[in-house]
């Protein structure tokens, strides 16, 4: 029987909010035994984004979206005994992940140098806004702060408008988590070849800066400063989001060459546009894009996003509806591909969450277990993994070490 790729790998997860938990989540989906460590004193703060008094549960929808597939135990890290217990867990684990805003692990006496003595093969992943070295190393940050320092905000927004982060979606969080997961997989592969552990220092700012490399290169090589350009493109035209029939209905259209342009003209019933001097070449279209966008929108406003998409895609022109979240949840293409999955969150009903955006052909679908309640797996961690007796566990609970 096929196994998940990371079965047999154990991960100790000290992460919170989005950028860190998203890493542990994907490792868990791929089969790793991911144990999230929190405490009642300091739970993952996105647990608190839900009104817990109303439900009686410690899992809200946002926490569930970033922590499904994991186990959870409670350790009060203000207690010296808790730190010793962490070391015992590290002895039987492969990876430790954290995304504290400063050197918290070092202050706890659980930095990489210490954990490497406990387990020479351990892989430690540290994610932070600016990395663990450099002038900003101790600055805490959320995604929008790192996106600004990375240069992304200066490129995002409308011409003449203010710089903008990538909406409220935590773009830096998500992209950093993807890079972090890749780095951990690379470290695991390296260890399988050499037996060596690894320390991974990831800067969210550097992740985002690596994705705006063209702006940096343009300045270094050509002295040009790229500015905000809304939905337009530096070369393609037409290129943008066009209003359609109905309230707040839009479609995205992108034309990359003359062949696609002629196909669009034929598809919308305006073949003469293809021979108009203002639109005949890619450069002339780009130079006259405001007029061109206005003409195209006259056509799109008479049709639904689906109708525009079907008409243009049939002609070989790239187009797609701009879906709202309620449409995304019921999109037939995504449902057929299994992008969403429904999970029963104990006591809270069936929730629809998003699965891995890629598929492996020869393994099971993945570990999509419900997100854990606070301390839900204390017995598994302390009794099963660490072989503690009932009396030991009861004593640690009484001392608020397990808390």
Coordinates of C-alpha atoms in Angstrom, one line a residue:
X1 CA 0.0 0.0 0.0
X2 CA 1.3 3.5 -0.9
X3 CA 2.3 5.7 2.0
X4 CA 2.3 9.5 2.3
X5 CA 5.7 11.0 1.5
X6 CA 6.6 12.2 5.0
X7 CA 5.2 9.3 7.1
X8 CA 7.8 8.6 9.8
X9 CA 8.9 12.2 10.1
X10 CA 8.0 14.0 13.3
X11 CA 7.8 17.8 13.5
X12 CA 7.7 19.9 16.7
X13 CA 5.7 23.1 15.9
X14 CA 6.2 26.3 17.9
X15 CA 4.6 28.5 15.3
X16 CA 1.7 30.9 15.4
X17 CA -0.6 33.0 13.1
X18 CA -0.1 32.3 9.3
X19 CA 3.5 32.1 8.1
X20 CA 4.7 29.4 10.5
X21 CA 1.6 27.3 10.9
X22 CA 1.2 27.1 7.1
X23 CA 4.5 25.3 7.0
X24 CA 3.6 22.7 9.6
X25 CA 0.2 22.2 8.0
X26 CA 1.6 21.1 4.6
X27 CA 4.1 18.8 6.3
X28 CA 1.2 17.3 8.2
X29 CA -0.8 16.8 5.0
X30 CA 2.1 15.0 3.4
X31 CA 2.2 12.6 6.3
X32 CA 4.5 14.1 9.0
X33 CA 3.5 13.7 12.6
X34 CA 3.2 17.4 13.4
X35 CA 2.9 18.3 17.1
X36 CA 1.9 21.9 17.8
X37 CA 3.0 23.2 21.2
X38 CA 0.9 25.9 22.9
X39 CA -0.3 26.8 26.4
X40 CA -3.3 28.3 27.9
X41 CA -1.1 31.3 28.8
X42 CA 0.0 31.8 25.2
X43 CA -2.1 30.0 22.6
X44 CA -1.7 30.6 18.9
X45 CA -3.3 34.1 18.7
X46 CA -5.5 33.2 15.7
X47 CA -7.4 30.8 18.0
X48 CA -8.6 34.0 19.6
X49 CA -10.1 35.4 16.4
X50 CA -13.2 33.3 17.2
X51 CA -15.6 34.0 20.0
X52 CA -14.7 31.0 22.1
X53 CA -17.3 31.7 24.8
X54 CA -20.1 31.3 22.3
X55 CA -18.9 27.9 21.0
X56 CA -17.1 26.4 23.9
X57 CA -14.4 25.3 21.5
X58 CA -10.8 26.6 20.9
X59 CA -10.9 26.2 17.1
X60 CA -12.1 29.0 14.8
X61 CA -12.3 28.9 11.1
X62 CA -9.0 30.8 10.5
X63 CA -7.1 28.6 12.9
X64 CA -8.6 25.5 11.2
X65 CA -7.5 26.8 7.8
X66 CA -3.8 26.8 8.9
X67 CA -3.6 23.9 11.3
X68 CA -5.6 20.9 10.0
X69 CA -3.8 17.6 10.1
X70 CA -1.8 18.5 13.2
X71 CA -1.8 17.3 16.8
X72 CA -1.7 19.7 19.7
X73 CA -0.2 19.6 23.3
X74 CA 0.0 22.2 26.0
X75 CA 3.3 23.1 27.7
X76 CA 3.9 26.1 29.9
X77 CA 7.2 27.3 28.6
X78 CA 7.7 29.6 31.7
X79 CA 8.4 26.4 33.6
X80 CA 11.9 24.9 33.5
X81 CA 10.4 21.4 33.4
X82 CA 8.6 22.2 30.2
X83 CA 11.9 23.0 28.5
X84 CA 13.3 19.6 29.6
X85 CA 10.2 17.9 28.1
X86 CA 10.7 19.7 24.8
X87 CA 14.3 18.3 24.7
X88 CA 12.9 14.8 25.2
X89 CA 10.6 15.4 22.3
X90 CA 13.4 16.7 20.2
X91 CA 15.3 13.5 20.8
X92 CA 12.6 11.5 18.9
X93 CA 11.8 14.2 16.3
X94 CA 13.2 15.3 12.9
X95 CA 12.3 18.9 12.6
X96 CA 11.6 21.9 14.9
X97 CA 9.8 24.9 13.4
X98 CA 9.3 28.4 15.0
X99 CA 8.4 31.9 13.8
X100 CA 8.8 34.0 16.9
X101 CA 9.4 37.7 16.5
X102 CA 12.7 37.6 18.2
X103 CA 15.2 35.0 19.7
X104 CA 12.6 33.4 22.0
X105 CA 14.0 29.9 21.5
X106 CA 17.5 31.1 22.5
X107 CA 16.0 32.8 25.6
X108 CA 14.3 29.5 26.5
X109 CA 17.6 27.7 26.2
X110 CA 16.3 25.8 23.1
X111 CA 18.2 27.5 20.3
X112 CA 19.7 25.4 17.5
X113 CA 23.1 25.0 19.2
X114 CA 21.4 23.4 22.2
X115 CA 18.9 21.3 20.2
X116 CA 21.8 20.0 18.0
X117 CA 23.5 18.6 21.1
X118 CA 20.2 16.9 22.1
X119 CA 19.8 15.5 18.6
X120 CA 22.7 16.0 16.1
X121 CA 20.4 15.2 13.2
X122 CA 17.7 17.7 14.1
X123 CA 16.6 20.2 11.4
X124 CA 15.5 23.6 12.8
X125 CA 13.5 26.1 10.8
X126 CA 13.3 29.7 12.0
X127 CA 11.0 32.0 10.1
X128 CA 10.9 35.7 10.9
X129 CA 10.1 39.1 9.3
X130 CA 13.7 40.0 8.6
X131 CA 15.9 36.9 9.4
X132 CA 17.9 36.1 12.5
X133 CA 20.9 38.3 11.6
X134 CA 21.2 41.9 10.5
X135 CA 20.1 45.2 11.9
X136 CA 16.4 44.3 11.9
X137 CA 16.7 40.8 13.3
X138 CA 14.8 41.5 16.5
X139 CA 12.0 43.5 14.9
X140 CA 8.6 41.7 15.0
X141 CA 6.5 42.1 11.8
X142 CA 3.3 41.1 10.1
X143 CA 3.1 40.4 6.4
X144 CA 2.2 44.0 5.4
X145 CA 5.3 45.3 7.1
X146 CA 7.6 42.9 5.3
X147 CA 5.9 43.5 1.9
X148 CA 6.7 47.2 2.4
X149 CA 10.3 46.7 3.2
X150 CA 10.6 44.1 0.4
X151 CA 9.6 46.7 -2.2
X152 CA 6.3 45.1 -3.2
X153 CA 4.0 47.8 -1.9
X154 CA 5.8 50.4 -4.0
X155 CA 4.9 48.4 -7.1
X156 CA 1.4 47.6 -6.1
X157 CA -1.5 50.0 -6.6
X158 CA -2.9 52.4 -9.2
X159 CA -1.0 55.0 -11.1
X160 CA -0.8 58.1 -9.0
X161 CA -2.2 56.3 -5.9
X162 CA -0.6 55.2 -2.7
X163 CA 1.6 52.1 -2.3
X164 CA -0.5 49.1 -1.3
X165 CA 0.1 45.7 0.4
X166 CA -1.4 42.7 -1.3
X167 CA -4.9 43.3 0.1
X168 CA -5.4 41.7 3.5
X169 CA -4.3 38.2 2.4
X170 CA -1.0 37.9 4.1
X171 CA 0.8 37.4 0.8
X172 CA 4.2 37.4 2.5
X173 CA 3.0 34.8 5.0
X174 CA 1.8 32.4 2.3
X175 CA 4.7 32.7 0.0
X176 CA 7.2 32.5 2.9
X177 CA 5.5 29.3 4.1
X178 CA 5.8 27.7 0.6
X179 CA 9.5 28.6 0.5
X180 CA 10.0 27.3 4.0
X181 CA 8.3 24.0 3.3
X182 CA 10.6 23.6 0.3
X183 CA 13.7 24.4 2.4
X184 CA 12.7 21.8 5.0
X185 CA 12.2 19.1 2.3
X186 CA 15.6 20.0 0.9
X187 CA 17.1 19.7 4.4
X188 CA 15.5 16.3 4.9
X189 CA 16.9 15.1 1.6
X190 CA 20.3 16.4 2.5
X191 CA 20.1 14.6 5.8
X192 CA 19.1 11.4 4.1
X193 CA 22.4 11.6 2.0
X194 CA 24.8 12.9 4.7
X195 CA 23.2 12.3 8.1
X196 CA 23.6 16.0 8.8
X197 CA 21.0 18.2 10.5
X198 CA 20.5 21.8 9.4
X199 CA 19.5 25.3 10.6
X200 CA 17.2 27.1 8.2
X201 CA 17.0 30.9 8.6
X202 CA 14.2 32.3 6.5
X203 CA 13.5 36.0 6.1
X204 CA 9.9 36.9 4.9
X205 CA 11.2 40.2 3.5
X206 CA 13.8 38.4 1.4
X207 CA 11.2 35.9 0.1
X208 CA 9.1 38.8 -1.2
X209 CA 12.0 40.8 -2.5
X210 CA 13.0 37.8 -4.6
X211 CA 9.7 38.0 -6.3
X212 CA 10.1 41.6 -7.4
X213 CA 13.5 41.0 -8.8
X214 CA 12.6 42.7 -12.2
X215 CA 12.1 46.0 -10.5
X216 CA 15.4 45.8 -8.7
X217 CA 17.2 44.7 -11.9
X218 CA 15.6 47.4 -13.9
X219 CA 16.9 50.0 -11.5
X220 CA 20.4 48.5 -11.1
X221 CA 20.9 47.9 -14.9
X222 CA 18.9 50.8 -16.4
X223 CA 18.4 53.4 -13.7
X224 CA 14.6 53.1 -14.2
X225 CA 12.3 53.2 -11.2
X226 CA 9.2 51.1 -11.8
X227 CA 6.0 52.5 -10.4
X228 CA 2.5 51.4 -9.7
X229 CA 0.5 50.5 -12.8
X230 CA -2.8 49.0 -11.6
X231 CA -4.0 46.2 -13.8
X232 CA -2.0 47.2 -16.8
X233 CA 1.1 45.3 -18.0
X234 CA 4.5 46.7 -19.1
X235 CA 4.2 45.0 -22.5
X236 CA 0.8 43.4 -23.0
X237 CA -2.4 45.2 -24.1
X238 CA -5.3 44.7 -23.7
X239 CA -4.5 43.5 -20.2
X240 CA -6.8 44.0 -17.2
X241 CA -10.0 43.4 -15.4
X242 CA -13.2 44.5 -17.2
X243 CA -16.6 45.2 -15.9
X244 CA -19.4 42.8 -17.0
X245 CA -23.2 42.7 -16.8
X246 CA -24.6 42.6 -13.3
X247 CA -23.5 44.0 -10.0
X248 CA -19.7 43.9 -9.3
X249 CA -19.1 41.4 -12.0
X250 CA -15.7 41.3 -13.7
X251 CA -13.6 39.3 -16.1
X252 CA -9.8 39.3 -16.6
X253 CA -8.5 39.4 -20.2
X254 CA -4.8 39.2 -21.3
X255 CA -3.5 39.4 -24.9
X256 CA 0.1 38.6 -25.4
X257 CA 0.6 38.8 -29.2
X258 CA -0.8 39.9 -32.5
X259 CA -2.4 36.5 -33.3
X260 CA -4.4 36.5 -30.0
X261 CA -5.3 40.2 -30.7
X262 CA -6.8 39.3 -34.1
X263 CA -8.6 36.3 -32.5
X264 CA -10.2 38.6 -29.9
X265 CA -11.3 41.1 -32.6
X266 CA -13.0 38.3 -34.5
X267 CA -14.6 36.8 -31.4
X268 CA -16.2 40.0 -30.2
X269 CA -17.4 41.0 -33.7
X270 CA -15.0 43.9 -34.4
X271 CA -12.5 42.5 -36.9
X272 CA -11.8 46.0 -38.2
X273 CA -9.9 46.8 -35.0
X274 CA -7.1 44.5 -36.0
X275 CA -6.3 46.8 -38.9
X276 CA -6.6 50.1 -37.1
X277 CA -3.3 51.9 -36.9
X278 CA -3.8 52.6 -33.2
X279 CA -4.2 48.9 -32.4
X280 CA -2.3 47.1 -35.1
X281 CA 0.9 46.3 -33.3
X282 CA 1.7 45.4 -29.7
X283 CA 3.4 48.7 -29.1
X284 CA 0.5 50.7 -30.6
X285 CA -2.0 48.9 -28.5
X286 CA 0.0 49.5 -25.4
X287 CA 0.4 53.2 -26.3
X288 CA -3.4 53.5 -26.8
X289 CA -4.5 51.1 -24.0
X290 CA -6.9 53.5 -22.3
X291 CA -9.0 53.9 -25.5
X292 CA -8.7 50.2 -26.2
X293 CA -9.8 49.2 -22.7
X294 CA -12.8 51.4 -23.0
X295 CA -13.9 49.8 -26.3
X296 CA -13.4 46.3 -24.9
X297 CA -15.4 47.1 -21.8
X298 CA -18.3 48.3 -23.9
X299 CA -18.5 44.7 -25.1
X300 CA -17.9 43.0 -21.8
X301 CA -20.6 45.1 -20.0
X302 CA -23.2 43.5 -22.1
X303 CA -22.3 39.9 -21.1
X304 CA -21.7 37.8 -18.0
X305 CA -18.1 36.9 -16.9
X306 CA -18.8 33.3 -17.9
X307 CA -20.1 34.2 -21.3
X308 CA -17.0 36.4 -22.0
X309 CA -14.7 33.7 -20.8
X310 CA -16.3 31.0 -22.9
X311 CA -16.3 33.2 -26.0
X312 CA -12.7 34.3 -25.7
X313 CA -11.2 31.0 -24.6
X314 CA -12.9 29.3 -27.5
X315 CA -11.1 31.7 -29.8
X316 CA -7.7 31.1 -28.1
X317 CA -7.7 34.2 -26.0
X318 CA -6.8 34.1 -22.3
X319 CA -9.7 35.1 -20.1
X320 CA -11.3 34.2 -16.8
X321 CA -14.0 35.5 -14.4
X322 CA -12.9 37.4 -11.3
X323 CA -14.6 35.2 -8.7
X324 CA -15.9 36.4 -5.3
X325 CA -15.3 34.2 -2.3
X326 CA -18.8 32.7 -2.3
X327 CA -18.4 31.8 -6.0
X328 CA -14.9 30.3 -5.3
X329 CA -16.4 27.9 -2.8
X330 CA -18.8 26.5 -5.3
X331 CA -16.7 26.7 -8.5
X332 CA -17.3 23.4 -10.4
X333 CA -13.8 23.2 -11.8
X334 CA -12.2 23.5 -8.4
X335 CA -14.7 21.0 -6.9
X336 CA -14.0 18.5 -9.6
X337 CA -10.3 18.7 -9.0
X338 CA -10.8 18.2 -5.2
X339 CA -9.3 21.6 -4.3
X340 CA -11.7 21.9 -1.5
X341 CA -12.4 19.3 1.1
X342 CA -15.1 19.0 3.8
X343 CA -14.0 18.1 7.3
X344 CA -16.1 17.6 10.4
X345 CA -14.7 19.8 13.1
X346 CA -15.9 18.1 16.3
X347 CA -18.8 20.0 17.9
X348 CA -18.8 22.6 15.2
X349 CA -20.1 20.9 12.1
X350 CA -18.8 20.4 8.6
X351 CA -16.3 23.0 7.4
X352 CA -15.0 23.5 3.8
X353 CA -11.3 24.1 3.6
X354 CA -8.7 24.2 0.9
X355 CA -6.4 21.3 0.1
X356 CA -2.9 21.1 -1.3
X357 CA -2.9 22.8 -4.8
X358 CA -1.0 19.9 -6.4
X359 CA -1.5 16.2 -6.6
X360 CA 0.9 13.2 -6.4
X361 CA -0.3 10.3 -8.5
X362 CA 1.0 7.4 -6.4
X363 CA 0.2 8.3 -2.8
X364 CA -3.0 8.7 -0.8
X365 CA -4.8 12.0 -0.9
X366 CA -3.2 13.3 2.3
X367 CA -3.8 13.8 6.0
X368 CA -6.7 16.2 6.2
X369 CA -7.7 15.6 9.8
X370 CA -9.6 18.3 11.7
X371 CA -7.6 21.1 13.4
X372 CA -6.9 20.2 17.0
X373 CA -8.4 21.7 20.1
X374 CA -6.0 23.2 22.6
X375 CA -4.2 20.3 24.3
X376 CA -6.3 17.7 22.4
X377 CA -3.4 15.3 22.1
X378 CA -1.8 15.6 25.5
X379 CA -2.3 12.0 26.2
X380 CA -0.7 10.9 22.9
X381 CA 2.4 13.2 23.5
X382 CA 3.0 12.6 27.1
X383 CA 1.8 9.1 27.7
X384 CA 2.4 7.4 24.3
X385 CA 5.5 9.2 22.9
X386 CA 7.2 10.0 26.2
X387 CA 6.0 7.0 28.2
X388 CA 5.0 9.1 31.2
X389 CA 2.8 7.4 33.9
X390 CA -0.6 8.8 34.8
X391 CA 0.8 10.0 38.1
X392 CA 3.6 11.9 36.3
X393 CA 1.2 13.6 34.0
X394 CA -1.2 14.4 36.8
X395 CA 1.7 15.9 38.8
X396 CA 2.8 18.0 35.8
X397 CA -0.7 19.3 35.3
X398 CA -0.9 20.2 39.0
X399 CA 2.3 22.2 38.7
X400 CA 0.9 23.8 35.5
X401 CA 3.8 22.5 33.4
X402 CA 1.2 20.8 31.2
X403 CA -1.1 23.7 31.0

